[in-house]
mmCIF file of C-alpha atoms in Angstrom:
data_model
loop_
_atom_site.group_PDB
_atom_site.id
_atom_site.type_symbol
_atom_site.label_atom_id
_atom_site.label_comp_id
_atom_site.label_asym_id
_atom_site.label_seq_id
_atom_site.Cartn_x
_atom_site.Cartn_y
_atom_site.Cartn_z
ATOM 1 C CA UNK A 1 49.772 45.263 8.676
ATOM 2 C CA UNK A 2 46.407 43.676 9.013
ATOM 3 C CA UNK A 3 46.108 40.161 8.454
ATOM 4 C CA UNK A 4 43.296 40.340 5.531
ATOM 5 C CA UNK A 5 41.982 36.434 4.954
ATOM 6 C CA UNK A 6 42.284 35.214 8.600
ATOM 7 C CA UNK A 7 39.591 34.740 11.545
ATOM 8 C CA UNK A 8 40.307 36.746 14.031
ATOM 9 C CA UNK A 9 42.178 36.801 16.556
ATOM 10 C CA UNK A 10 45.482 36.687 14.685
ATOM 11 C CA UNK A 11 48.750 37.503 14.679
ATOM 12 C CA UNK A 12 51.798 39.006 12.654
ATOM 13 C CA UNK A 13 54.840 36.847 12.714
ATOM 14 C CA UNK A 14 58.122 38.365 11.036
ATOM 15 C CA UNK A 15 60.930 36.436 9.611
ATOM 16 C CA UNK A 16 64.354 37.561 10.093
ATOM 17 C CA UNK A 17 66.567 38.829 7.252
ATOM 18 C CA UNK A 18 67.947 35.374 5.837
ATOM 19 C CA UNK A 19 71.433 35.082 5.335
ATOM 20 C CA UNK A 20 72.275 32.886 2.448
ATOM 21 C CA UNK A 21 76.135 31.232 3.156
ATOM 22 C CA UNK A 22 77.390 31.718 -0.239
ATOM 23 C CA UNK A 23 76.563 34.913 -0.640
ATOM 24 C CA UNK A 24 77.289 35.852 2.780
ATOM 25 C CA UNK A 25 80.676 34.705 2.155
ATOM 26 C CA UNK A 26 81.432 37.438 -0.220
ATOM 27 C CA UNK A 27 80.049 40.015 1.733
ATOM 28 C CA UNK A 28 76.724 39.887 0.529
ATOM 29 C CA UNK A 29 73.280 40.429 2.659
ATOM 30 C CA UNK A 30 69.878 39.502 0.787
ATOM 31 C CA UNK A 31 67.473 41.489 2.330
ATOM 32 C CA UNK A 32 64.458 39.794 2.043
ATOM 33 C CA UNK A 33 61.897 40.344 4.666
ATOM 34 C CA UNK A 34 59.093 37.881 5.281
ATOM 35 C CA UNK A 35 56.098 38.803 7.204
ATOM 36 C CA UNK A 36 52.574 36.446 7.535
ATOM 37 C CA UNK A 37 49.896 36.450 9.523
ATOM 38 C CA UNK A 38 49.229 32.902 12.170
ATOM 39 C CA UNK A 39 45.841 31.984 13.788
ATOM 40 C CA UNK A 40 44.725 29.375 16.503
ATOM 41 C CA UNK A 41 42.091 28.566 14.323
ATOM 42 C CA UNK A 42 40.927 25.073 14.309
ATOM 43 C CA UNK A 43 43.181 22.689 11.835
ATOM 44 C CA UNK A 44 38.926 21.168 10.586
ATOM 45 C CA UNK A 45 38.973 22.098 6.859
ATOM 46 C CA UNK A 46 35.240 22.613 7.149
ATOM 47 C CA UNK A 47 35.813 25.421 9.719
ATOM 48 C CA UNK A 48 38.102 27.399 7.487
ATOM 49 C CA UNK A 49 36.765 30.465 6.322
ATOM 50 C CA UNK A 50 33.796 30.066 8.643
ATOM 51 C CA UNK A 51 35.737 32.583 11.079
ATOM 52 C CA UNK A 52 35.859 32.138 14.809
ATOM 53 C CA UNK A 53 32.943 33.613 16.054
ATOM 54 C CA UNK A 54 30.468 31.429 13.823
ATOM 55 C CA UNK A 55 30.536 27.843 15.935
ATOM 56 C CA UNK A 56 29.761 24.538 13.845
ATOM 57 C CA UNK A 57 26.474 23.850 13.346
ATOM 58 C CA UNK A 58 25.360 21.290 15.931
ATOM 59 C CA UNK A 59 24.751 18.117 14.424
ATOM 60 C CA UNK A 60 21.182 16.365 15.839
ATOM 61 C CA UNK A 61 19.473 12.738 15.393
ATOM 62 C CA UNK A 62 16.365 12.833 14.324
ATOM 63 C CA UNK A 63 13.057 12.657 16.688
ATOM 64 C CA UNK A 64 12.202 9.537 14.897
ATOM 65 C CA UNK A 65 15.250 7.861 15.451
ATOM 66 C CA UNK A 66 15.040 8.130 19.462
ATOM 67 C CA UNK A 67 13.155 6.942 22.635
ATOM 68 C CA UNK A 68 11.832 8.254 25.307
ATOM 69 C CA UNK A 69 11.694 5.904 28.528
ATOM 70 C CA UNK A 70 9.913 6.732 31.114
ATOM 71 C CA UNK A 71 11.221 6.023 34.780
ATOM 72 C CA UNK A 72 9.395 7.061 38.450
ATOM 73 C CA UNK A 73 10.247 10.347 39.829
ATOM 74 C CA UNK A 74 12.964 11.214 42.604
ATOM 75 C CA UNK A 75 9.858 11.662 45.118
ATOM 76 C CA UNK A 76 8.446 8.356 44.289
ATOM 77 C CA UNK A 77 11.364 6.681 44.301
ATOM 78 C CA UNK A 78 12.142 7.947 47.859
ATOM 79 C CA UNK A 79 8.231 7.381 48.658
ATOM 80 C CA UNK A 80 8.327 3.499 47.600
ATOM 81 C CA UNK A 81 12.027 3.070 49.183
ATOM 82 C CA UNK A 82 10.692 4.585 53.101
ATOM 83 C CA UNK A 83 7.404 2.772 52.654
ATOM 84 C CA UNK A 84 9.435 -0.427 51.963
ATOM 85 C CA UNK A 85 11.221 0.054 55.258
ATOM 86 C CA UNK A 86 8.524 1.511 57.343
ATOM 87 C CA UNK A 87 6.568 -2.110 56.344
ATOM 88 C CA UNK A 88 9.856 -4.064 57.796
ATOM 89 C CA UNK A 89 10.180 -1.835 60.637
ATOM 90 C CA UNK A 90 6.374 -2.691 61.415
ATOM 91 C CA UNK A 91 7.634 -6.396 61.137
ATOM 92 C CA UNK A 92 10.544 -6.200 63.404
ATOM 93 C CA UNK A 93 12.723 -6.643 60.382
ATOM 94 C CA UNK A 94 14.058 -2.702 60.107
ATOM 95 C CA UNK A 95 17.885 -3.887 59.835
ATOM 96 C CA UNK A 96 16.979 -4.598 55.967
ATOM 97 C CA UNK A 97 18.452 -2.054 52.867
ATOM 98 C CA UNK A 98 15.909 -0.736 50.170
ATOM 99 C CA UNK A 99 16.640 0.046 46.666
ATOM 100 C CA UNK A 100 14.782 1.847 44.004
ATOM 101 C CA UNK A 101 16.298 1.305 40.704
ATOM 102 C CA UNK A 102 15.311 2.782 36.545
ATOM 103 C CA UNK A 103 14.739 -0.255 34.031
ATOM 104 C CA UNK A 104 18.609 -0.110 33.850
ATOM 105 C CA UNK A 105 19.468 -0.468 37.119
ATOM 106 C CA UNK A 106 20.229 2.920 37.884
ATOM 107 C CA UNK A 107 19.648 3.666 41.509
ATOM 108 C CA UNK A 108 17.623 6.105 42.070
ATOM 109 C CA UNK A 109 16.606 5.989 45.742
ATOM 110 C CA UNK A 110 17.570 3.917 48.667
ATOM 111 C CA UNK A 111 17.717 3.732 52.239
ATOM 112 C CA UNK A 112 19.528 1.905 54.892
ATOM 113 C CA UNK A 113 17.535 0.355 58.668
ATOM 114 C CA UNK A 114 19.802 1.593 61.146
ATOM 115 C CA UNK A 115 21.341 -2.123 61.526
ATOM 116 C CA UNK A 116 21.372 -3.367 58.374
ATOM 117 C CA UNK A 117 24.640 -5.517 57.151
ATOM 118 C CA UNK A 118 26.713 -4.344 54.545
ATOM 119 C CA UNK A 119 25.935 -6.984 52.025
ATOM 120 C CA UNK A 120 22.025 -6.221 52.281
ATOM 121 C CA UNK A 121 23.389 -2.892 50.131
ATOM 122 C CA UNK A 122 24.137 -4.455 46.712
ATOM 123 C CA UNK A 123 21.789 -6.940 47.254
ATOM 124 C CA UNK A 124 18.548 -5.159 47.159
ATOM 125 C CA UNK A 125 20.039 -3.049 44.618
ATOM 126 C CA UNK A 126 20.137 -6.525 42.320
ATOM 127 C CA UNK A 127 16.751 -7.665 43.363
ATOM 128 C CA UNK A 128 15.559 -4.060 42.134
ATOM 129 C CA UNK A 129 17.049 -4.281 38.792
ATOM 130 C CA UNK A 130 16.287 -8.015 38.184
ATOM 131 C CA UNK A 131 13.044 -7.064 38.906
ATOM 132 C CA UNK A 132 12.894 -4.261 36.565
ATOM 133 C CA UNK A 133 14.869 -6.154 34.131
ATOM 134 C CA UNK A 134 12.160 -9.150 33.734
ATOM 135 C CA UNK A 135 9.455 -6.922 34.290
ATOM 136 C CA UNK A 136 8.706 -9.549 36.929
ATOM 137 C CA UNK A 137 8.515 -10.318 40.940
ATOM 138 C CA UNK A 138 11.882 -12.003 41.536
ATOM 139 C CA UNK A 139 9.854 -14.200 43.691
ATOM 140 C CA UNK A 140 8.028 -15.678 40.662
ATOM 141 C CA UNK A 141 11.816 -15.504 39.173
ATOM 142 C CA UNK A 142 13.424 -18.251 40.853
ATOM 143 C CA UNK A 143 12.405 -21.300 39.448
ATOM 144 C CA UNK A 144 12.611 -19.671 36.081
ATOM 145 C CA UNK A 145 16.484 -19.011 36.671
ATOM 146 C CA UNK A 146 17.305 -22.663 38.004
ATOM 147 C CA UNK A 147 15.740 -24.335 34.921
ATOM 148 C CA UNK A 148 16.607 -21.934 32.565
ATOM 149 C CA UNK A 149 20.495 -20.965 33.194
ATOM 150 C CA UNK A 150 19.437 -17.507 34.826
ATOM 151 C CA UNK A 151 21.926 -17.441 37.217
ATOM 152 C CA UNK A 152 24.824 -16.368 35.572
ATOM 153 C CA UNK A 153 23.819 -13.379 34.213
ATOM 154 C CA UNK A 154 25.880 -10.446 35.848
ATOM 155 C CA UNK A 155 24.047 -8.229 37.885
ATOM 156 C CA UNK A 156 20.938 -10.010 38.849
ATOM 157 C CA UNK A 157 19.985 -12.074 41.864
ATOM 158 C CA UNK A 158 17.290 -14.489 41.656
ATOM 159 C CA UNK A 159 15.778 -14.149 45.072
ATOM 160 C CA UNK A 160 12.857 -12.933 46.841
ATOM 161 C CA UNK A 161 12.831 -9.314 47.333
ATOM 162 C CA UNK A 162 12.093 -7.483 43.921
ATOM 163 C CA UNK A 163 9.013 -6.103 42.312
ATOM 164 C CA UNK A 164 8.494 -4.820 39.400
ATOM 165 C CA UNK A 165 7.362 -1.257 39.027
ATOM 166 C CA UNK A 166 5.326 -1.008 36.164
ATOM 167 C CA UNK A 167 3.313 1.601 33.905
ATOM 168 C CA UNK A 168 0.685 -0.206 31.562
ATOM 169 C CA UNK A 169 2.695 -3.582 30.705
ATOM 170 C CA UNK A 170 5.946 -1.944 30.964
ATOM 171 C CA UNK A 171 8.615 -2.474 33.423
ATOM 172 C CA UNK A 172 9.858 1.171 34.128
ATOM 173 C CA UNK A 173 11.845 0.647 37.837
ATOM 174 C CA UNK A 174 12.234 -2.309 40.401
ATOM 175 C CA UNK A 175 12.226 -1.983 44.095
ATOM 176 C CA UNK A 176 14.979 -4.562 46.386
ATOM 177 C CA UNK A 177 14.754 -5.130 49.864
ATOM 178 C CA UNK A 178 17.278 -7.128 51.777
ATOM 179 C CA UNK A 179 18.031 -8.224 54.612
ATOM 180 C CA UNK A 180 15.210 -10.422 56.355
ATOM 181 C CA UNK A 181 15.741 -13.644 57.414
ATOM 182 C CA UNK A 182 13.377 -15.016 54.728
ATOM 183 C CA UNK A 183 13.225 -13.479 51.393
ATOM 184 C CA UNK A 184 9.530 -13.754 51.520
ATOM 185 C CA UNK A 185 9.890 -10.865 53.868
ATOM 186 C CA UNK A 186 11.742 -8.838 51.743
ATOM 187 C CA UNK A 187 9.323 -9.230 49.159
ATOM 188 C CA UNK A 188 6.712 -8.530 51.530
ATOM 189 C CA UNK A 189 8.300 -4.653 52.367
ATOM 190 C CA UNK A 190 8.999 -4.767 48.670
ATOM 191 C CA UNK A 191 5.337 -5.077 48.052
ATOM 192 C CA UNK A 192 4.323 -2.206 50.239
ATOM 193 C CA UNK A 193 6.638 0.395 48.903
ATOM 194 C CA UNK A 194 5.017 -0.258 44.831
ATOM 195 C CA UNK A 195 1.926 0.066 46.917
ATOM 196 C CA UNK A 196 2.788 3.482 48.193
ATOM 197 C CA UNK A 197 3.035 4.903 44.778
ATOM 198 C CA UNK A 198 0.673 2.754 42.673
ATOM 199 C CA UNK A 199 -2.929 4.340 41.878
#
């Protein structure tokens, strides 16, 4: 039997004979035979009769409706981040960590002097992103976040060490350094590593 109706693939299922027990008491057998067809075919009413081999439509937002953010790319990132440390290195300062983070705080590069401390790791990645965040130096940052309650935002640290990576007047990426013994220093590396990919 084909099974007329039903997206492939499919399948014929049989029922037994069914025995009814009153009847089967008196010696009687109905012999009714029940025979279907079954399908894995998704339980969506709005895929029924659609058949298996025609997929939903893809539903899309509209262009309107969306963003586009721009960010630096992986080479630049990775051009700003060595820069960054080459500067300390210059300074005597190489046990410092760089990050290079997107406007949300996405790393995107970063590199580690050969001595740096495990704690200058997460810390120049939240100088990069407060940075990027306030479209600001973190240096210029700190006075801000004692008089204004700054501080206990998650995910930021209001030291010296950020800049802001910016195209036109928007903050697209932020670049940490940590590590120095003054965070003046850190902002200095920071400062070279934007330099190494500005214009």
């Amino acid at each position: 039997m084909e099974c007329v109706g039903f997206p492939k693939p499919a399948r014929r299922i049989a029922v037994k004979k069914i025995r009814f027990a009153p009847l089967a008491a008196a010696g009687v057998v109905l012999g009714l035979t029940v025979v279907g067809c079954a399908t894995a075919a998704s339980a969506d009413p709005a895929d029924r009769g659609r058949g298996a081999d025609k997929p939903a439509t893809p539903v899309t937002v509209a262009k309107k409706n969306t963003v586009t953010l721009p960010r630096v790319t992986d080479d630049a990132a990775m051009t700003a981040a060595r820069a960054a440390l080459t500067q300390c290195k210059a300074d005597g300062l190489g046990f410092v960590s760089v990050s290079v983070v997107d406007r949300a705080g996405q790393l995107q590069a970063f590199v580690r002097g050969d001595t740096a401390a495990q704690h200058t790791i997460e810390s120049s990645r939240l100088k990069a992103y407060t940075a990027a965040a306030f479209g600001a130096d973190t240096s210029d940052l700190v006075e801000r976040a004692d008089k204004g309650g700054l501080r206990d935002l998650p995910d930021t640290l209001f030291l010296p060490g950020g800049v802001s990576v910016k195209q036109g007047k928007a903050s697209i990426a932020g670049i940490g350094v940590a590590g120095a013994p003054d965070g003046m220093l850190d902002q200095k590396c920071a400062a070279a590593g934007l330099a190494a990919i500005a214009k």
